[in-house]
XYZ file of C-alpha atoms in Angstrom:
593
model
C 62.617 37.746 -13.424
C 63.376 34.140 -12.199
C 61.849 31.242 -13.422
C 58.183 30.679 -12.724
C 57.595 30.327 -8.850
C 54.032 29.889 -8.824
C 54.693 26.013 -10.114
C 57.049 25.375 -6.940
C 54.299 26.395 -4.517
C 52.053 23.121 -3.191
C 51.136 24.856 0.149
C 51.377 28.024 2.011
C 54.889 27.187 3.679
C 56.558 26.902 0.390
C 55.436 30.462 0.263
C 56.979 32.040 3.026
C 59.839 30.636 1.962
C 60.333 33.620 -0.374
C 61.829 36.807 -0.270
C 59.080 39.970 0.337
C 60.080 41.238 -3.016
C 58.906 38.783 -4.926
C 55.202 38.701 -4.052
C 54.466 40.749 -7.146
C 55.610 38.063 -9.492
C 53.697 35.253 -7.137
C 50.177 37.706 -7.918
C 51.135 38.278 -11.425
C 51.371 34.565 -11.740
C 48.726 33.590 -9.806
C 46.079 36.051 -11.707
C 47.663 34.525 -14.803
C 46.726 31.017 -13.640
C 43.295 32.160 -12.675
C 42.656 33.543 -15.922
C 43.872 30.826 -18.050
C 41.889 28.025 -16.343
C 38.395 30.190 -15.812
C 39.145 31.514 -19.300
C 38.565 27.419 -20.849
C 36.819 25.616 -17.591
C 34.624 28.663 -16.435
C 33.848 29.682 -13.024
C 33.815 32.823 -10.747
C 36.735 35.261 -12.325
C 36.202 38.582 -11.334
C 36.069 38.219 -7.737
C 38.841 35.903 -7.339
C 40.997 38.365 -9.396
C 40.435 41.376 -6.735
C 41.689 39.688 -3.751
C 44.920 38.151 -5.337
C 47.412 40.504 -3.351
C 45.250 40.144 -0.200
C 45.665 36.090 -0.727
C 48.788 35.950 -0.821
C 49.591 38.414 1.924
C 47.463 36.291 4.668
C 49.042 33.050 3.379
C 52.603 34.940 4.001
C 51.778 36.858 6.510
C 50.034 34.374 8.988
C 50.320 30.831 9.864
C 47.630 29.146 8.100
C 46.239 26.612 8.845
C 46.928 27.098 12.480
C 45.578 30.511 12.057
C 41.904 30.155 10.993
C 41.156 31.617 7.315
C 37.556 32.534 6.111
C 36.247 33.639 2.780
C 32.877 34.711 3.041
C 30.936 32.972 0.659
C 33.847 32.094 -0.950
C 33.904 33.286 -4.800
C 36.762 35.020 -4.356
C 38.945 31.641 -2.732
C 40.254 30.768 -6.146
C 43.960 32.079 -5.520
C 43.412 30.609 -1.693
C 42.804 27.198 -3.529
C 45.425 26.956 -5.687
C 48.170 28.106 -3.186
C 47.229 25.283 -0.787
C 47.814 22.298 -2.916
C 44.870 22.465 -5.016
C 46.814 23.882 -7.938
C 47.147 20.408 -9.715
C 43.537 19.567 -9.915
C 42.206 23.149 -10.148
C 41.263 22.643 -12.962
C 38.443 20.532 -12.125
C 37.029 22.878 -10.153
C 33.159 23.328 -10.171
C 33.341 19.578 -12.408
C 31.535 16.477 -11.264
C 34.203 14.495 -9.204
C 36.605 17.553 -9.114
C 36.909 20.393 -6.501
C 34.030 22.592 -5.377
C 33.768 26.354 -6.525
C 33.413 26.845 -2.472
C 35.854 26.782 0.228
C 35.080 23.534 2.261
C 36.172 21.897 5.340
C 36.293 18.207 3.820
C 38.304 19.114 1.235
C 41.349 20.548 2.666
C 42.866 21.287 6.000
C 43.310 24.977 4.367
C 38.905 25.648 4.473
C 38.714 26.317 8.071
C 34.713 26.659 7.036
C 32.577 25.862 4.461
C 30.622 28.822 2.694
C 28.412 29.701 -0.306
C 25.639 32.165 1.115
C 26.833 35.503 2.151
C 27.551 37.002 5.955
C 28.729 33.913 7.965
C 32.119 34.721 8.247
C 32.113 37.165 11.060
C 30.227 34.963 13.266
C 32.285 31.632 12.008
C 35.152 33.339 12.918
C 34.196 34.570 16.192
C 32.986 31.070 17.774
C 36.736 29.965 16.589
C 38.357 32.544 18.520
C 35.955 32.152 21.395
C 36.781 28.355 21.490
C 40.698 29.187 21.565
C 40.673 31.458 24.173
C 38.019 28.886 26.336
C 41.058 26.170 25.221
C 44.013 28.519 26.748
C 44.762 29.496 23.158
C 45.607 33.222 22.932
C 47.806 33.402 20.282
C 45.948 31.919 17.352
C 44.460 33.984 14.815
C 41.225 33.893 13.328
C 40.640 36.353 10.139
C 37.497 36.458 8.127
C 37.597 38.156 4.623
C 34.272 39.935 3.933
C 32.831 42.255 1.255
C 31.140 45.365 1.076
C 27.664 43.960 -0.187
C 27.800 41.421 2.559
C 28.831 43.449 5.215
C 25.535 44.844 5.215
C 23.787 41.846 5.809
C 22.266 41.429 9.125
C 23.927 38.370 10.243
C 27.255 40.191 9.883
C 25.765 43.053 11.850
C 25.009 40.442 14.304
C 28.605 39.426 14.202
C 30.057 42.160 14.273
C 27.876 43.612 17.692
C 28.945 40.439 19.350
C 32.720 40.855 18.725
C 32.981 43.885 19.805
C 32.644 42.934 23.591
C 34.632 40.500 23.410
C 38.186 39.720 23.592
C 38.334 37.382 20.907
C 41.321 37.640 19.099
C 39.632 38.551 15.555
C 40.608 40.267 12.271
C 37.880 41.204 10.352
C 38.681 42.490 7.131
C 36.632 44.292 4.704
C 37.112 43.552 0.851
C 35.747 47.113 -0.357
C 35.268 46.727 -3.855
C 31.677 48.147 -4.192
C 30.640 45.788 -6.069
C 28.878 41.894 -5.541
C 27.364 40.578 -8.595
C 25.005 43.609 -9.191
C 26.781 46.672 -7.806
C 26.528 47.239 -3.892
C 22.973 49.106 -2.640
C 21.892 51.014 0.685
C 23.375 53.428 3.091
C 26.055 51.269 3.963
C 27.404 51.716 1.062
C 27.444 55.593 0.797
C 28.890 55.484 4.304
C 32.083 53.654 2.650
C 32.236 55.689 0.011
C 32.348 58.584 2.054
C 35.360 56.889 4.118
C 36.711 55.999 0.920
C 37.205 58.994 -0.136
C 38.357 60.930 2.943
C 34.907 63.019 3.552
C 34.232 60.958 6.471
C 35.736 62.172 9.939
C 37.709 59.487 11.627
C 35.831 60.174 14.314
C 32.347 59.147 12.890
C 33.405 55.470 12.063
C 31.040 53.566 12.799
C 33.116 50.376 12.931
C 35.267 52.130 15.915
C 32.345 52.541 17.473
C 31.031 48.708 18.020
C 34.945 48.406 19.871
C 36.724 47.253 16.803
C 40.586 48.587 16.571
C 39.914 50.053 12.990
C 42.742 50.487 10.113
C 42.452 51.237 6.910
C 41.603 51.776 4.009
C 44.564 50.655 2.175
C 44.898 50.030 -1.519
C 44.292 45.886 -1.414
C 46.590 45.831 -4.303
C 49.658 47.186 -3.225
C 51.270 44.183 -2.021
C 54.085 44.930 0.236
C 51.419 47.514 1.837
C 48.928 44.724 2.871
C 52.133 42.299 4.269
C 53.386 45.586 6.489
C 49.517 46.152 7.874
C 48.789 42.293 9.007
C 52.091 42.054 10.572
C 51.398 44.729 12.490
C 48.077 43.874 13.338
C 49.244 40.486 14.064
C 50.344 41.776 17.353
C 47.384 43.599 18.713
C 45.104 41.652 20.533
C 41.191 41.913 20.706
C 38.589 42.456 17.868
C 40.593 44.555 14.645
C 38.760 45.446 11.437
C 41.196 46.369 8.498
C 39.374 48.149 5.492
C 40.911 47.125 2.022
C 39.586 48.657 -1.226
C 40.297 46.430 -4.426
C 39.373 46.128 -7.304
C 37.078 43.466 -8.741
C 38.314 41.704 -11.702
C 41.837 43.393 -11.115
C 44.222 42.328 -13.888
C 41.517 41.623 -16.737
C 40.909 45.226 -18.132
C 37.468 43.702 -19.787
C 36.754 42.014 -16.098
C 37.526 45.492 -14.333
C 35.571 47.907 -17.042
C 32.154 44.837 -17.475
C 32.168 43.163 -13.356
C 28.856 42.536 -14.059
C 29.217 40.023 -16.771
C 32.897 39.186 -15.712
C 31.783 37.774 -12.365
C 31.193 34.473 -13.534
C 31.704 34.686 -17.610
C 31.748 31.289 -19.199
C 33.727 30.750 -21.773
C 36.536 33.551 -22.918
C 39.892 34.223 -24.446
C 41.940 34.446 -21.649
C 44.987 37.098 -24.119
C 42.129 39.526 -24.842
C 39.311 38.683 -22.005
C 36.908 38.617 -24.774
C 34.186 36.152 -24.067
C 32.976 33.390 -26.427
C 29.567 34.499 -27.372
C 26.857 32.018 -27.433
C 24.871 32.036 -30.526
C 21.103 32.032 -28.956
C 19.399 32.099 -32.293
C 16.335 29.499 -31.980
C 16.835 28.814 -28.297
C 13.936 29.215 -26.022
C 13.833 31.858 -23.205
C 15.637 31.547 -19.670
C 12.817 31.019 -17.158
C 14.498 34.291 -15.402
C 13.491 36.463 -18.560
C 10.246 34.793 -18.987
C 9.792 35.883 -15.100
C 11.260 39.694 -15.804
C 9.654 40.366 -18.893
C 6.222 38.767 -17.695
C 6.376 41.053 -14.406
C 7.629 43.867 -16.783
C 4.237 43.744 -18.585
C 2.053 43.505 -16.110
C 3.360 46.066 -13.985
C 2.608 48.403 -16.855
C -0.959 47.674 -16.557
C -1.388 47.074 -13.244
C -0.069 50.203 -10.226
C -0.247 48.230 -7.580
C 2.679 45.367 -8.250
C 5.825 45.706 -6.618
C 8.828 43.990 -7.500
C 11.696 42.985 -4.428
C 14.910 41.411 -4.583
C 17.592 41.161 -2.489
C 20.963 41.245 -4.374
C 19.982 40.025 -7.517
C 18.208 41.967 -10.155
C 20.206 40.834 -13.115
C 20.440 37.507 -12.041
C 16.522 36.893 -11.438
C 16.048 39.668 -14.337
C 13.764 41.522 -11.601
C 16.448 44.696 -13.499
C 13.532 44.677 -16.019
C 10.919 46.185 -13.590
C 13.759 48.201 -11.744
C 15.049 49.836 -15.244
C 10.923 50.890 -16.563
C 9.553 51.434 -12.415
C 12.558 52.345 -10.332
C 10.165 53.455 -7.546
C 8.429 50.458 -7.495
C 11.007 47.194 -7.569
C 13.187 47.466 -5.428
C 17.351 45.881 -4.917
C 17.483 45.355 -0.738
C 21.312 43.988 -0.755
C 22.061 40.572 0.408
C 18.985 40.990 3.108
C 16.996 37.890 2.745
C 15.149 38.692 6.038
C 14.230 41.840 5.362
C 13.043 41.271 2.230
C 10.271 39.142 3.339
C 9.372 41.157 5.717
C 9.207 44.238 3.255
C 7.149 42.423 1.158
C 4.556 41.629 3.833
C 4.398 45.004 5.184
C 3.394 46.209 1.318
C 1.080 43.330 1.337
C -0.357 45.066 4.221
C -1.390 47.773 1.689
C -3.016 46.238 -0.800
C 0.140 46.453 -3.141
C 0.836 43.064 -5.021
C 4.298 41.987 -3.837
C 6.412 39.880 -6.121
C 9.473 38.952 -3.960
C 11.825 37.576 -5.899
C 14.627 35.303 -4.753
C 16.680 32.529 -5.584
C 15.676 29.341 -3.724
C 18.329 28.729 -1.705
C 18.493 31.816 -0.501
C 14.514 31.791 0.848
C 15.907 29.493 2.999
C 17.625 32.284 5.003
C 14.283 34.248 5.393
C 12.401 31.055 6.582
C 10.886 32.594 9.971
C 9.918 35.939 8.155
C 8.297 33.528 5.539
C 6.284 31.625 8.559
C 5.457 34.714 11.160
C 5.683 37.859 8.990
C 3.653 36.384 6.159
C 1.862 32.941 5.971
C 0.942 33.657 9.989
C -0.766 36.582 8.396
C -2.393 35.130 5.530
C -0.436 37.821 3.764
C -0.917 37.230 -0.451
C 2.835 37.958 -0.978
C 4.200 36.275 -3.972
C 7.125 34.414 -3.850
C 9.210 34.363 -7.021
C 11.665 31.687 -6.830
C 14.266 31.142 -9.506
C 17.350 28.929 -9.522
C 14.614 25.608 -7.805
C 15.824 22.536 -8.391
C 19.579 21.414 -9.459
C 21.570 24.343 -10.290
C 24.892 22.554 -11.370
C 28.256 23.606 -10.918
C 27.600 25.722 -8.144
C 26.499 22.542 -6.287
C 25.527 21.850 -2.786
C 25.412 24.990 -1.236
C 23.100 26.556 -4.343
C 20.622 23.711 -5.167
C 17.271 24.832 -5.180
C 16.191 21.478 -4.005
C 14.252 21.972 -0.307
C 11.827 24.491 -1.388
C 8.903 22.109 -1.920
C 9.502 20.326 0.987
C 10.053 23.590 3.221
C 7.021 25.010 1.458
C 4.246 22.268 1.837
C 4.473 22.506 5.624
C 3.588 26.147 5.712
C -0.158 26.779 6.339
C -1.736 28.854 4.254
C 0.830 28.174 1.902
C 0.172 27.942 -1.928
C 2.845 26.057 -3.906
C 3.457 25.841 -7.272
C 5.982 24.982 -9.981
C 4.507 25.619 -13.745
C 5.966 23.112 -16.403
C 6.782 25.484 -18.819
C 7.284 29.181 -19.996
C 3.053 29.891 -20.736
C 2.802 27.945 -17.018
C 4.746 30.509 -15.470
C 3.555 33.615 -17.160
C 0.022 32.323 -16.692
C 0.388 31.906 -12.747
C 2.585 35.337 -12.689
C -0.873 36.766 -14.262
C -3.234 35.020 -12.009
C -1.466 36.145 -8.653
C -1.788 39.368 -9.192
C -5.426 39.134 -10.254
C -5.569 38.834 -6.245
C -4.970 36.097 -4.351
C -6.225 34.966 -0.557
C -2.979 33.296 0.227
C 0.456 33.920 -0.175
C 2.086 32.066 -3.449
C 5.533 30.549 -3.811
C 5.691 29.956 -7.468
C 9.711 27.973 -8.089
C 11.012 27.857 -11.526
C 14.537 26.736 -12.456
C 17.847 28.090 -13.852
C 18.054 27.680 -17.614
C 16.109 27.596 -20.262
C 12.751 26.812 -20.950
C 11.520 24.838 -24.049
C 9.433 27.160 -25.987
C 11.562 29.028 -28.492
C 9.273 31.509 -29.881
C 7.631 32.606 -26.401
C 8.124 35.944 -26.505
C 6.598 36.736 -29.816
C 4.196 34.167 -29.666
C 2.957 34.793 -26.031
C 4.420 36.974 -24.039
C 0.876 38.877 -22.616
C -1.328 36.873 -23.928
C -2.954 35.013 -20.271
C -5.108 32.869 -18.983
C -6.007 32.667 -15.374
C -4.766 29.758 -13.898
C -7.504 27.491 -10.981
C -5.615 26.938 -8.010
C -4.873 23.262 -7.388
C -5.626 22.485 -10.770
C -3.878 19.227 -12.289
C -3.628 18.616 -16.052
C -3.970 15.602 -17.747
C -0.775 15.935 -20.385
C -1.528 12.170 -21.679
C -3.669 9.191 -21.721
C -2.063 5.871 -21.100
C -3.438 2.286 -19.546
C -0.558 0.778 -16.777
C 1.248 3.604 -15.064
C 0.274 7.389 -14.280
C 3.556 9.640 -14.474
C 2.673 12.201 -11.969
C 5.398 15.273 -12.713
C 5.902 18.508 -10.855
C 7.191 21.190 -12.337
C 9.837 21.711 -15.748
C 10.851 18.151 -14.632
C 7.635 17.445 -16.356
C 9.393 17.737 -19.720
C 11.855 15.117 -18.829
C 8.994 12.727 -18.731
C 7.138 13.698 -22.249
C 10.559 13.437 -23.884
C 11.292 9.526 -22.554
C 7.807 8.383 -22.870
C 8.464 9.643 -27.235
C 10.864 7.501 -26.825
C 9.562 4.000 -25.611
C 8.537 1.212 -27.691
C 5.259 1.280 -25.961
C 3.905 5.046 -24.916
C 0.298 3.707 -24.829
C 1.277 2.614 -21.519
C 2.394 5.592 -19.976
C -0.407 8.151 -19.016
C 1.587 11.669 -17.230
C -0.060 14.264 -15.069
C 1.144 17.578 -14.774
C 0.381 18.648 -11.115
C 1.789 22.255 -11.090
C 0.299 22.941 -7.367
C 1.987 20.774 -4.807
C -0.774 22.463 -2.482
C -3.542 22.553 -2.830
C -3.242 19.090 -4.436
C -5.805 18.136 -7.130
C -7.688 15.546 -4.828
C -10.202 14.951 -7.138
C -8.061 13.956 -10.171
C -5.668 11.909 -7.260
C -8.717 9.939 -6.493
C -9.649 8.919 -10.039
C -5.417 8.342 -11.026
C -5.505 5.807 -7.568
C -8.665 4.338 -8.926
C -7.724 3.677 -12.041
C -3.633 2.564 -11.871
C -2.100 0.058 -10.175
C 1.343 1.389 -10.794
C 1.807 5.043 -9.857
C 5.316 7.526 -10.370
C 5.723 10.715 -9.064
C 8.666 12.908 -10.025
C 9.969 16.115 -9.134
C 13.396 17.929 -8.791
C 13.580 18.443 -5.014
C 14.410 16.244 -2.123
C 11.981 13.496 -1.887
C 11.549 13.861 1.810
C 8.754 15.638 2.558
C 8.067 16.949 -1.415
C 5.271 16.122 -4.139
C 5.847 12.227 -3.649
C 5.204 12.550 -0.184
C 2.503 14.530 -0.091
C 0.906 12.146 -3.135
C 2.221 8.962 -0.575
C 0.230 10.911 2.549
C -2.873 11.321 0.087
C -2.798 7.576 -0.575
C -2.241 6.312 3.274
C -5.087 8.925 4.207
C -7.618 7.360 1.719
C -6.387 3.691 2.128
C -5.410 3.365 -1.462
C -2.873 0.423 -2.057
C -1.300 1.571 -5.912
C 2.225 0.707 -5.841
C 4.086 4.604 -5.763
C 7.752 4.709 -6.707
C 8.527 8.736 -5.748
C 11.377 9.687 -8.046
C 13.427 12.833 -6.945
C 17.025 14.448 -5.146
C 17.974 11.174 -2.771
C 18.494 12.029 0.966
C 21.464 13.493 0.504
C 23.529 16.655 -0.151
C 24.332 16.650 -3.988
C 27.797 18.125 -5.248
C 28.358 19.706 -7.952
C 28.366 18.968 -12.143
C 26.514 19.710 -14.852
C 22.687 19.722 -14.371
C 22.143 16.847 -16.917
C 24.966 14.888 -14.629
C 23.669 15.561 -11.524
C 19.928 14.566 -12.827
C 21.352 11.066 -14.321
C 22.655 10.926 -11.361
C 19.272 11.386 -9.299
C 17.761 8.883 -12.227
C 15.330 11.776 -13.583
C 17.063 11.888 -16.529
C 15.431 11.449 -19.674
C 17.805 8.117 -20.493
C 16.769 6.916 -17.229
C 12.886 7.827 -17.084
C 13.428 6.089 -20.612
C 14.354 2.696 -19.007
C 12.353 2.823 -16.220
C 8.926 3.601 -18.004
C 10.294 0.647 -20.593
C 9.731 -2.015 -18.017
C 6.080 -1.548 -17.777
């Protein structure tokens, strides 16, 4: 073999400079690359590894970035990124200052759109190749690179119905692999499988059918197979659907055998694909176990609870419920919509609906949430993990509008406990019966009580809606926390010379608000701070500031919170120094007093 060519590549040209044949030793090279950087700096592996053949092919193949190139929700751009001059400083990716795990538009000419949540691509891709053709352009391409699990999202539905009266000149191609995070769901599914494996008759596809020009499936990792099948599809004109079948975590026999735990590792040795285990001796619970195990227990004593998520039962640990109850929790696939609206037709039942999902992904079910449930008055329960600053996965995954998307909702009741017993306490109390639908938000990591489990894992209390709790007394300035961001403020205020000055509220319910305890804090302090880890436009501080201008209180409020602005990604600690809710900084701040 010649000398490494991967290190001569800085951009897709420099690629179709070589000879066909040597496209294997490009993937090898590039999966190599992947694995050694992911391997020490972390990030998504195993979905990046399946699509290195099919990367390089549509870098080789077409002329990007004239032709238009999109990864739907873009885990698996990691090859695309290094082979258009990101190779250099890849390995800041997902780092504070460095690269985002996501394709996006400011960052190179290369990310014809930015992604993150599943099932844009089809549409994305369409309104590009509408635009040429309304621009006299019929020759540009547009591709978008979707997978099986979010294929079966509605939006791409929606996408796909569209195209398919259209002439747009579109090449939709599937990434079959089976598999998202948690292994694909639903009929969909079965359907490929079938095709897959040659008991479907060609003339059932249901792709053909919506007026796509259908190939496939090809194996996505024989190289030269992939180059021959978009040159010749290069050609046709019209809506084209080309079905791939990979293999996630390709290359990485531990990634391909575990693609569970090898879709985003941590830490591993990048010669065996072992992965650095984390001693978690004396650390306290993730707030997703304290959620699953919680829901776990009272399922067992209560019939009526039903667990829902869509697309992430290991993630949100929902695979608890699912693994004791499989007839009552419930993986939808990336269906955000429908999940809500699930949920609320159980509600209408009398069953006690937990629906589980992350926070940024509520935001894709926001009308269901409005007119399916809180229209209603329907008591679903809204279980939402990752709130707040998620880290490395950064703008497109913070957690951080929730509150503010929330407290606008009528009916509404929102609430964000401050630790692990919080949680399990208002998990218990919900589905004592409720007369309002619940969106209880909780962050990712861990909580702060190490022995929870043992200690009180079943042991409740019942919770009084729009309760506040007085966490400590103090004589110039009321600390008024929501949420785990709470624990930020009782670790600075152990810290300052003076803590006698310093009283902190813990006001779990954003709303109802505690008026009554609001009244007496406004009374009392002429210095008031409210904290929370969500946007402060529209969140707790402003619905504390509206409390204040309604009852013609003058305290001086300083709302502390995300700034009005879309926050990138880094560690969470970085990102919350960087939002001053740091401990360090709540140190300083509550110094001054």
């Amino acid at each position: 073999m010649s000398d490494n060519l991967l290190s001569n590549i800085n951009n897709p040209t420099d690629l179709r400079l070589l000879e066909e044949a040597l496209l294997p030793q490009v993937a090898q090279e590039l999966r190599n690359f992947i694995i050694d950087i992911v391997s020490v700096k972390e990030g998504h592996l195993g979905a990046s590894l399946g699509v290195v053949e099919l990367t390089i092919a549509l870098h080789y193949v077409f002329d990007t970035p004239n032709d238009l190139l999109i990864w739907d929700v873009g885990h698996q751009a990691y090859g695309h990124k290094i082979l258009t001059g990101r190779r250099e400083n890849f390995h800041t990716n997902r780092q504070l200052g460095g690269i985002s795990g996501f394709p996006k538009r400011s960052e190179s000419i290369y990310d014809a759109f930015g992604v993150g949540h599943s099932s844009t691509s089809i549409s994305a891709a369409l309104g590009m190749a509408i635009a040429s053709n309304l621009k006299g352009d019929f020759n540009k391409q547009h591709i978008a690179v979707i997978g099986d699990a979010s294929i079966a999202s509605g939006m791409a539905f929606e996408g796909l119905n569209h195209a398919g009266v259209t002439d747009a000149n579109l090449l939709v191609i599937l990434n079959d692999n089976a598999i998202g995070i948690d292994p694909s769901v639903g009929a969909l599914k079965k359907y490929l499988t079938a095709v897959k494996e040659g008991k479907n008759p060609r003339q059932n596809n249901m792709i053909k059918s919506l007026n796509f020009n259908y190939s496939g499936p090809i194996d996505g990792h024989d190289i030269f197979a992939v180059v021959n099948e978009l040159k010749r599809l290069q050609k046709i004109k019209g809506p084209k659907f080309l079905h791939i079948i990979t293999t996630k975590g390709k290359g990485l026999q531990q990634a391909e055998e575990n693609q569970v735990k090898y879709h985003a590792p941590g830490k591993f040795d990048a010669n065996t694909g072992e992965i650095h285990i984390k001693s978690e001796e004396n650390l306290p619970p993730k707030y997703q176990d304290v959620f699953g195990l919680t829901l776990l227990d009272l399922a067992k004593k209560n019939e009526k609870i039903i667990g829902i998520t869509p697309a992430m039962p290991s993630g949100s640990s929902l695979k608890f419920m699912m693994d004791a109850f499989p007839k009552r929790a419930f993986d939808v696939g990336i269906a955000e919509q429908h999940a809500v609206t699930l949920a609320a037709g159980m509600a209408t039942q009398d069953m006690m609906v937990f629906c589980n999902i992350y926070s940024t992904f509520l935001q894709r079910g926001y009308d269901q949430l409005i007119h399916d449930v809180a229209l209603q008055n329907l008591p679903v329960i809204f279980c939402l993990d990752r709130a707040g600053l998620v880290g490395e996965d950064g703008a497109t995954h913070h957690g951080v509008f929730d509150l503010a998307y929330l407290r606008c909702i009528p009916n509404m009741i929102v609430h964000a406990p401050m630790n692990e017993i919080a949680l399990q306490n208002i998990l218990y109390t919900a589905q004592l019966g409720l007369n309002h639908p619940i969106a209880i938000r909780y962050p990712r990591g861990r909580g702060v009580i190490v022995n929870w489990q043992s200690q009180y894992l079943g042991s409740y209390e019942k919770i009084k809606i729009g309760k506040s709790i007085c966490i400590k007394e103090g004589t110039k300035v009321a600390v008024l926390s929501n949420g785990t961001i709470g624990n930020n403020v009782t670790l600075a205020i152990a810290k300052i010379i003076h803590p006698e000055n310093i009283a902190h509220y813990d006001f779990p319910f954003v709303k109802p608000l505690d008026e009554n305890t609001l009244h007496f804090i406004f009374t009392k302090f002429e210095n008031i701070i409210t904290i929370e880890d969500s946007v402060i436009k529209g969140g707790f501080g402003s619905a504390i500031l509206e409390f204040a201008a309604e009852n013609n209180y003058t305290s001086k409020t300083t709302v502390l919170g995300v700034p009005d602005e879309f926050i990138e990604q880094g560690t969470v600690t970085e990102l919350q120094q960087y939002c001053k809710i740091d401990v360090k900084s709540l140190e300083i701040l509550f110094s001054s007093y």
